[in-house]
């Protein structure tokens, strides 16, 4: 016989992390519902209160990650903290537009991508943004934001803080449009981000692609990097 207590401990930590990630997904859904409520109310005071709440939650998660005793728990808490911070930036950027029902992507997406670079501490990533004017609903803007957040997070995790380029472009059509996100990070994966990304990231992409009624295509760029297209 052999001592398998450490194996049991590892399995228990994995179960706890699984539950934590599921809770995070539910929490993010609740936060996005709050974003829609804020837009409906159209009140700047509500928006400011929500930003403070998101920032407080992210700070608390950050403190807990420092105190975590296992690498798995620490990593899960760090994922949670950055995602909450990202939602706060989505809310902040939408609030700057001052509209409750419709969003012009040309005014919204460039600023959001710059905010995400700060959230993920990714100053080494150079941004190129070319977004055609297109009016979409508030809900569509939030879904696109969440997809872009996960794609950007994936780029950051592969870049390892090395200099690289991320390019975001959008072409408008009469029905909707096509969003393209490209990076030149070496070692771009061949599996779609929906399968490759973390549980939280993959789930978020799948959910919001479905909400948009969009098609999702991802492939390795030549000679390196990853290219993702969302058509809706």
PDB file of C-alpha atoms in Angstrom:
ATOM      1  CA  UNK A   1       0.000   0.000   0.000  1.00  0.00           C
ATOM      2  CA  UNK A   2       1.099   3.579  -0.481  1.00  0.00           C
ATOM      3  CA  UNK A   3       0.200   6.921   1.000  1.00  0.00           C
ATOM      4  CA  UNK A   4      -2.183   8.651  -1.405  1.00  0.00           C
ATOM      5  CA  UNK A   5      -3.233  11.480   0.923  1.00  0.00           C
ATOM      6  CA  UNK A   6      -1.474  14.072  -1.272  1.00  0.00           C
ATOM      7  CA  UNK A   7      -3.358  12.799  -4.295  1.00  0.00           C
ATOM      8  CA  UNK A   8      -6.654  13.169  -2.437  1.00  0.00           C
ATOM      9  CA  UNK A   9      -5.680  16.712  -1.416  1.00  0.00           C
ATOM     10  CA  UNK A  10      -4.909  17.648  -5.004  1.00  0.00           C
ATOM     11  CA  UNK A  11      -8.205  16.205  -6.195  1.00  0.00           C
ATOM     12  CA  UNK A  12     -10.074  18.122  -3.513  1.00  0.00           C
ATOM     13  CA  UNK A  13      -8.371  21.377  -4.542  1.00  0.00           C
ATOM     14  CA  UNK A  14      -9.346  20.732  -8.155  1.00  0.00           C
ATOM     15  CA  UNK A  15     -12.969  20.154  -7.121  1.00  0.00           C
ATOM     16  CA  UNK A  16     -12.932  23.404  -5.156  1.00  0.00           C
ATOM     17  CA  UNK A  17     -11.462  25.274  -8.122  1.00  0.00           C
ATOM     18  CA  UNK A  18     -14.107  23.785 -10.420  1.00  0.00           C
ATOM     19  CA  UNK A  19     -16.828  25.076  -8.094  1.00  0.00           C
ATOM     20  CA  UNK A  20     -15.091  28.464  -7.885  1.00  0.00           C
ATOM     21  CA  UNK A  21     -14.961  28.813 -11.673  1.00  0.00           C
ATOM     22  CA  UNK A  22     -18.628  27.875 -11.988  1.00  0.00           C
ATOM     23  CA  UNK A  23     -19.509  30.489  -9.372  1.00  0.00           C
ATOM     24  CA  UNK A  24     -17.462  33.030 -11.306  1.00  0.00           C
ATOM     25  CA  UNK A  25     -19.369  32.302 -14.515  1.00  0.00           C
ATOM     26  CA  UNK A  26     -22.686  32.785 -12.692  1.00  0.00           C
ATOM     27  CA  UNK A  27     -21.379  35.974 -11.081  1.00  0.00           C
ATOM     28  CA  UNK A  28     -20.305  37.368 -14.432  1.00  0.00           C
ATOM     29  CA  UNK A  29     -23.782  36.681 -15.825  1.00  0.00           C
ATOM     30  CA  UNK A  30     -25.277  38.610 -12.896  1.00  0.00           C
ATOM     31  CA  UNK A  31     -22.845  41.485 -13.490  1.00  0.00           C
ATOM     32  CA  UNK A  32     -23.801  41.667 -17.156  1.00  0.00           C
ATOM     33  CA  UNK A  33     -27.471  41.784 -16.163  1.00  0.00           C
ATOM     34  CA  UNK A  34     -26.540  44.705 -13.920  1.00  0.00           C
ATOM     35  CA  UNK A  35     -24.930  46.440 -16.892  1.00  0.00           C
ATOM     36  CA  UNK A  36     -28.186  46.168 -18.819  1.00  0.00           C
ATOM     37  CA  UNK A  37     -30.100  47.505 -15.819  1.00  0.00           C
ATOM     38  CA  UNK A  38     -27.746  50.450 -15.580  1.00  0.00           C
ATOM     39  CA  UNK A  39     -28.253  51.207 -19.281  1.00  0.00           C
ATOM     40  CA  UNK A  40     -32.027  50.992 -18.908  1.00  0.00           C
ATOM     41  CA  UNK A  41     -32.018  53.369 -15.972  1.00  0.00           C
ATOM     42  CA  UNK A  42     -29.623  55.683 -17.780  1.00  0.00           C
ATOM     43  CA  UNK A  43     -28.335  57.071 -14.515  1.00  0.00           C
ATOM     44  CA  UNK A  44     -24.696  58.033 -14.155  1.00  0.00           C
ATOM     45  CA  UNK A  45     -24.862  57.595 -10.367  1.00  0.00           C
ATOM     46  CA  UNK A  46     -25.823  53.931 -10.810  1.00  0.00           C
ATOM     47  CA  UNK A  47     -22.947  53.457 -13.237  1.00  0.00           C
ATOM     48  CA  UNK A  48     -20.441  54.996 -10.818  1.00  0.00           C
ATOM     49  CA  UNK A  49     -21.731  52.855  -7.954  1.00  0.00           C
ATOM     50  CA  UNK A  50     -21.359  49.719 -10.061  1.00  0.00           C
ATOM     51  CA  UNK A  51     -17.784  50.604 -11.039  1.00  0.00           C
ATOM     52  CA  UNK A  52     -16.841  51.011  -7.391  1.00  0.00           C
ATOM     53  CA  UNK A  53     -18.483  47.687  -6.535  1.00  0.00           C
ATOM     54  CA  UNK A  54     -16.644  45.857  -9.316  1.00  0.00           C
ATOM     55  CA  UNK A  55     -13.330  47.387  -8.279  1.00  0.00           C
ATOM     56  CA  UNK A  56     -13.897  46.375  -4.664  1.00  0.00           C
ATOM     57  CA  UNK A  57     -14.701  42.776  -5.654  1.00  0.00           C
ATOM     58  CA  UNK A  58     -11.593  42.604  -7.844  1.00  0.00           C
ATOM     59  CA  UNK A  59      -9.420  43.945  -5.008  1.00  0.00           C
ATOM     60  CA  UNK A  60     -10.813  41.381  -2.563  1.00  0.00           C
ATOM     61  CA  UNK A  61     -10.153  38.564  -5.024  1.00  0.00           C
ATOM     62  CA  UNK A  62      -6.618  39.863  -5.479  1.00  0.00           C
ATOM     63  CA  UNK A  63      -6.008  39.784  -1.735  1.00  0.00           C
ATOM     64  CA  UNK A  64      -7.336  36.238  -1.512  1.00  0.00           C
ATOM     65  CA  UNK A  65      -5.071  35.094  -4.356  1.00  0.00           C
ATOM     66  CA  UNK A  66      -2.045  36.322  -2.431  1.00  0.00           C
ATOM     67  CA  UNK A  67      -3.150  34.331   0.617  1.00  0.00           C
ATOM     68  CA  UNK A  68      -3.977  31.164  -1.351  1.00  0.00           C
ATOM     69  CA  UNK A  69      -1.926  28.127  -0.359  1.00  0.00           C
ATOM     70  CA  UNK A  70      -2.105  26.205  -3.637  1.00  0.00           C
ATOM     71  CA  UNK A  71      -1.030  27.260  -7.119  1.00  0.00           C
ATOM     72  CA  UNK A  72      -4.358  26.077  -8.572  1.00  0.00           C
ATOM     73  CA  UNK A  73      -6.420  28.233  -6.199  1.00  0.00           C
ATOM     74  CA  UNK A  74      -4.112  31.210  -6.695  1.00  0.00           C
ATOM     75  CA  UNK A  75      -4.430  30.975 -10.477  1.00  0.00           C
ATOM     76  CA  UNK A  76      -8.241  30.645 -10.298  1.00  0.00           C
ATOM     77  CA  UNK A  77      -8.526  33.712  -8.074  1.00  0.00           C
ATOM     78  CA  UNK A  78      -6.282  35.720 -10.386  1.00  0.00           C
ATOM     79  CA  UNK A  79      -8.504  34.785 -13.333  1.00  0.00           C
ATOM     80  CA  UNK A  80     -11.553  35.881 -11.341  1.00  0.00           C
ATOM     81  CA  UNK A  81      -9.961  39.196 -10.369  1.00  0.00           C
ATOM     82  CA  UNK A  82      -8.944  40.159 -13.903  1.00  0.00           C
ATOM     83  CA  UNK A  83     -12.342  39.202 -15.349  1.00  0.00           C
ATOM     84  CA  UNK A  84     -14.205  41.337 -12.798  1.00  0.00           C
ATOM     85  CA  UNK A  85     -11.834  44.213 -13.568  1.00  0.00           C
ATOM     86  CA  UNK A  86     -12.522  43.729 -17.283  1.00  0.00           C
ATOM     87  CA  UNK A  87     -16.287  43.951 -16.704  1.00  0.00           C
ATOM     88  CA  UNK A  88     -15.703  47.161 -14.749  1.00  0.00           C
ATOM     89  CA  UNK A  89     -13.843  48.609 -17.735  1.00  0.00           C
ATOM     90  CA  UNK A  90     -16.627  47.547 -20.102  1.00  0.00           C
ATOM     91  CA  UNK A  91     -19.110  49.358 -17.883  1.00  0.00           C
ATOM     92  CA  UNK A  92     -16.848  52.412 -17.603  1.00  0.00           C
ATOM     93  CA  UNK A  93     -16.327  52.669 -21.354  1.00  0.00           C
ATOM     94  CA  UNK A  94     -20.044  52.305 -22.086  1.00  0.00           C
ATOM     95  CA  UNK A  95     -20.859  54.948 -19.487  1.00  0.00           C
ATOM     96  CA  UNK A  96     -18.526  57.404 -21.240  1.00  0.00           C
ATOM     97  CA  UNK A  97     -20.681  57.185 -24.366  1.00  0.00           C
ATOM     98  CA  UNK A  98     -23.694  58.394 -22.403  1.00  0.00           C
ATOM     99  CA  UNK A  99     -26.204  56.318 -24.378  1.00  0.00           C
ATOM    100  CA  UNK A 100     -28.638  53.788 -22.970  1.00  0.00           C
ATOM    101  CA  UNK A 101     -29.912  51.875 -26.004  1.00  0.00           C
ATOM    102  CA  UNK A 102     -27.400  52.012 -28.865  1.00  0.00           C
ATOM    103  CA  UNK A 103     -23.609  51.992 -29.191  1.00  0.00           C
ATOM    104  CA  UNK A 104     -21.395  53.095 -32.073  1.00  0.00           C
ATOM    105  CA  UNK A 105     -18.623  50.489 -32.269  1.00  0.00           C
ATOM    106  CA  UNK A 106     -16.216  52.977 -33.874  1.00  0.00           C
ATOM    107  CA  UNK A 107     -16.457  55.151 -30.766  1.00  0.00           C
ATOM    108  CA  UNK A 108     -16.512  52.292 -28.278  1.00  0.00           C
ATOM    109  CA  UNK A 109     -14.116  49.469 -29.211  1.00  0.00           C
ATOM    110  CA  UNK A 110     -10.823  51.414 -29.570  1.00  0.00           C
ATOM    111  CA  UNK A 111     -11.137  52.809 -26.053  1.00  0.00           C
ATOM    112  CA  UNK A 112     -12.152  49.438 -24.634  1.00  0.00           C
ATOM    113  CA  UNK A 113      -9.096  47.672 -26.065  1.00  0.00           C
ATOM    114  CA  UNK A 114      -6.841  50.297 -24.518  1.00  0.00           C
ATOM    115  CA  UNK A 115      -8.552  49.747 -21.163  1.00  0.00           C
ATOM    116  CA  UNK A 116      -8.059  45.983 -21.421  1.00  0.00           C
ATOM    117  CA  UNK A 117      -4.346  46.462 -21.943  1.00  0.00           C
ATOM    118  CA  UNK A 118      -4.253  48.187 -18.554  1.00  0.00           C
ATOM    119  CA  UNK A 119      -6.373  45.483 -16.876  1.00  0.00           C
ATOM    120  CA  UNK A 120      -4.077  42.699 -18.070  1.00  0.00           C
ATOM    121  CA  UNK A 121      -0.870  44.725 -17.537  1.00  0.00           C
ATOM    122  CA  UNK A 122      -0.005  44.164 -21.181  1.00  0.00           C
ATOM    123  CA  UNK A 123       1.904  47.318 -22.109  1.00  0.00           C
ATOM    124  CA  UNK A 124       4.286  45.223 -24.216  1.00  0.00           C
ATOM    125  CA  UNK A 125       1.427  44.466 -26.620  1.00  0.00           C
ATOM    126  CA  UNK A 126       1.136  47.063 -29.361  1.00  0.00           C
ATOM    127  CA  UNK A 127      -2.438  47.737 -30.462  1.00  0.00           C
ATOM    128  CA  UNK A 128      -3.723  48.408 -33.951  1.00  0.00           C
ATOM    129  CA  UNK A 129      -7.429  49.274 -34.222  1.00  0.00           C
ATOM    130  CA  UNK A 130      -9.512  49.932 -37.335  1.00  0.00           C
ATOM    131  CA  UNK A 131     -13.252  49.899 -36.633  1.00  0.00           C
ATOM    132  CA  UNK A 132     -15.866  51.066 -39.127  1.00  0.00           C
ATOM    133  CA  UNK A 133     -18.873  52.975 -37.749  1.00  0.00           C
ATOM    134  CA  UNK A 134     -21.751  50.680 -36.864  1.00  0.00           C
ATOM    135  CA  UNK A 135     -24.666  51.224 -34.483  1.00  0.00           C
ATOM    136  CA  UNK A 136     -25.525  48.127 -32.441  1.00  0.00           C
ATOM    137  CA  UNK A 137     -27.697  47.490 -29.424  1.00  0.00           C
ATOM    138  CA  UNK A 138     -26.305  47.800 -25.916  1.00  0.00           C
ATOM    139  CA  UNK A 139     -26.577  44.023 -25.436  1.00  0.00           C
ATOM    140  CA  UNK A 140     -24.640  43.333 -28.640  1.00  0.00           C
ATOM    141  CA  UNK A 141     -21.898  45.723 -27.538  1.00  0.00           C
ATOM    142  CA  UNK A 142     -21.568  43.898 -24.205  1.00  0.00           C
ATOM    143  CA  UNK A 143     -21.371  40.485 -25.902  1.00  0.00           C
ATOM    144  CA  UNK A 144     -18.707  41.698 -28.329  1.00  0.00           C
ATOM    145  CA  UNK A 145     -16.824  43.182 -25.375  1.00  0.00           C
ATOM    146  CA  UNK A 146     -16.766  39.881 -23.510  1.00  0.00           C
ATOM    147  CA  UNK A 147     -15.539  37.985 -26.583  1.00  0.00           C
ATOM    148  CA  UNK A 148     -12.783  40.551 -27.188  1.00  0.00           C
ATOM    149  CA  UNK A 149     -11.798  40.349 -23.518  1.00  0.00           C
ATOM    150  CA  UNK A 150     -11.240  36.583 -23.738  1.00  0.00           C
ATOM    151  CA  UNK A 151      -9.365  36.823 -27.046  1.00  0.00           C
ATOM    152  CA  UNK A 152      -7.114  39.527 -25.619  1.00  0.00           C
ATOM    153  CA  UNK A 153      -6.556  37.507 -22.431  1.00  0.00           C
ATOM    154  CA  UNK A 154      -5.551  34.529 -24.570  1.00  0.00           C
ATOM    155  CA  UNK A 155      -3.031  36.681 -26.452  1.00  0.00           C
ATOM    156  CA  UNK A 156      -1.582  38.010 -23.202  1.00  0.00           C
ATOM    157  CA  UNK A 157      -1.186  34.522 -21.710  1.00  0.00           C
ATOM    158  CA  UNK A 158       0.715  33.326 -24.798  1.00  0.00           C
ATOM    159  CA  UNK A 159       2.866  36.452 -25.160  1.00  0.00           C
ATOM    160  CA  UNK A 160       4.544  36.091 -21.731  1.00  0.00           C
ATOM    161  CA  UNK A 161       5.009  39.892 -21.643  1.00  0.00           C
ATOM    162  CA  UNK A 162       7.095  39.876 -24.824  1.00  0.00           C
ATOM    163  CA  UNK A 163       6.659  42.535 -27.483  1.00  0.00           C
ATOM    164  CA  UNK A 164       3.918  41.583 -29.926  1.00  0.00           C
ATOM    165  CA  UNK A 165       1.092  43.077 -31.955  1.00  0.00           C
ATOM    166  CA  UNK A 166      -2.659  42.683 -31.581  1.00  0.00           C
ATOM    167  CA  UNK A 167      -4.897  43.982 -34.371  1.00  0.00           C
ATOM    168  CA  UNK A 168      -8.636  44.572 -34.036  1.00  0.00           C
ATOM    169  CA  UNK A 169     -10.692  45.432 -37.104  1.00  0.00           C
ATOM    170  CA  UNK A 170     -14.395  45.611 -37.872  1.00  0.00           C
ATOM    171  CA  UNK A 171     -16.175  45.753 -41.213  1.00  0.00           C
ATOM    172  CA  UNK A 172     -19.813  46.782 -41.190  1.00  0.00           C
ATOM    173  CA  UNK A 173     -22.464  45.125 -43.346  1.00  0.00           C
ATOM    174  CA  UNK A 174     -26.125  45.941 -43.823  1.00  0.00           C
ATOM    175  CA  UNK A 175     -27.168  43.082 -41.549  1.00  0.00           C
ATOM    176  CA  UNK A 176     -24.339  43.253 -38.987  1.00  0.00           C
ATOM    177  CA  UNK A 177     -20.616  42.999 -39.489  1.00  0.00           C
ATOM    178  CA  UNK A 178     -17.404  41.025 -39.163  1.00  0.00           C
ATOM    179  CA  UNK A 179     -15.016  41.464 -36.246  1.00  0.00           C
ATOM    180  CA  UNK A 180     -11.440  40.251 -36.766  1.00  0.00           C
ATOM    181  CA  UNK A 181      -8.851  39.874 -34.016  1.00  0.00           C
ATOM    182  CA  UNK A 182      -5.295  38.961 -35.031  1.00  0.00           C
ATOM    183  CA  UNK A 183      -2.089  38.576 -33.029  1.00  0.00           C
ATOM    184  CA  UNK A 184       1.441  37.644 -34.067  1.00  0.00           C
ATOM    185  CA  UNK A 185       2.362  35.703 -30.930  1.00  0.00           C
ATOM    186  CA  UNK A 186       4.520  32.728 -31.799  1.00  0.00           C
ATOM    187  CA  UNK A 187       2.948  29.353 -31.119  1.00  0.00           C
ATOM    188  CA  UNK A 188      -0.644  30.237 -31.940  1.00  0.00           C
ATOM    189  CA  UNK A 189      -2.812  27.209 -31.235  1.00  0.00           C
ATOM    190  CA  UNK A 190      -4.709  25.313 -33.888  1.00  0.00           C
ATOM    191  CA  UNK A 191      -7.667  24.483 -31.643  1.00  0.00           C
ATOM    192  CA  UNK A 192     -10.480  27.066 -31.381  1.00  0.00           C
ATOM    193  CA  UNK A 193     -10.351  29.316 -28.331  1.00  0.00           C
ATOM    194  CA  UNK A 194     -13.704  27.881 -27.276  1.00  0.00           C
ATOM    195  CA  UNK A 195     -11.911  24.576 -26.657  1.00  0.00           C
ATOM    196  CA  UNK A 196      -8.430  25.831 -25.876  1.00  0.00           C
ATOM    197  CA  UNK A 197      -9.111  28.651 -23.425  1.00  0.00           C
ATOM    198  CA  UNK A 198      -9.678  28.267 -19.701  1.00  0.00           C
ATOM    199  CA  UNK A 199     -13.090  27.084 -18.558  1.00  0.00           C
ATOM    200  CA  UNK A 200     -14.175  30.646 -17.835  1.00  0.00           C
ATOM    201  CA  UNK A 201     -12.800  32.030 -21.098  1.00  0.00           C
ATOM    202  CA  UNK A 202     -14.172  29.250 -23.271  1.00  0.00           C
ATOM    203  CA  UNK A 203     -17.587  29.404 -21.628  1.00  0.00           C
ATOM    204  CA  UNK A 204     -17.780  33.172 -22.053  1.00  0.00           C
ATOM    205  CA  UNK A 205     -16.896  33.007 -25.740  1.00  0.00           C
ATOM    206  CA  UNK A 206     -19.444  30.259 -26.422  1.00  0.00           C
ATOM    207  CA  UNK A 207     -22.226  32.040 -24.533  1.00  0.00           C
ATOM    208  CA  UNK A 208     -21.759  35.399 -26.226  1.00  0.00           C
ATOM    209  CA  UNK A 209     -21.256  33.969 -29.719  1.00  0.00           C
ATOM    210  CA  UNK A 210     -24.617  32.253 -29.274  1.00  0.00           C
ATOM    211  CA  UNK A 211     -26.237  35.423 -27.958  1.00  0.00           C
ATOM    212  CA  UNK A 212     -25.046  37.301 -31.032  1.00  0.00           C
ATOM    213  CA  UNK A 213     -26.246  34.529 -33.325  1.00  0.00           C
ATOM    214  CA  UNK A 214     -22.754  34.737 -34.782  1.00  0.00           C
ATOM    215  CA  UNK A 215     -20.347  32.393 -36.519  1.00  0.00           C
ATOM    216  CA  UNK A 216     -16.937  31.890 -34.913  1.00  0.00           C
ATOM    217  CA  UNK A 217     -13.846  31.001 -36.958  1.00  0.00           C
ATOM    218  CA  UNK A 218     -10.328  30.718 -35.574  1.00  0.00           C
ATOM    219  CA  UNK A 219      -7.151  29.517 -37.263  1.00  0.00           C
ATOM    220  CA  UNK A 220      -3.400  29.862 -37.109  1.00  0.00           C
ATOM    221  CA  UNK A 221      -2.021  32.833 -39.019  1.00  0.00           C
ATOM    222  CA  UNK A 222       0.928  32.582 -41.354  1.00  0.00           C
ATOM    223  CA  UNK A 223       3.738  32.525 -40.432  1.00  0.00           C
ATOM    224  CA  UNK A 224       2.707  32.763 -36.744  1.00  0.00           C
ATOM    225  CA  UNK A 225       0.007  33.962 -34.417  1.00  0.00           C
ATOM    226  CA  UNK A 226      -3.751  33.513 -34.355  1.00  0.00           C
ATOM    227  CA  UNK A 227      -6.614  34.951 -36.396  1.00  0.00           C
ATOM    228  CA  UNK A 228     -10.212  35.004 -35.124  1.00  0.00           C
ATOM    229  CA  UNK A 229     -13.302  36.149 -37.022  1.00  0.00           C
ATOM    230  CA  UNK A 230     -16.771  36.714 -35.568  1.00  0.00           C
ATOM    231  CA  UNK A 231     -19.497  37.354 -38.136  1.00  0.00           C
ATOM    232  CA  UNK A 232     -22.961  38.429 -37.017  1.00  0.00           C
TER     233      UNK A 232
END
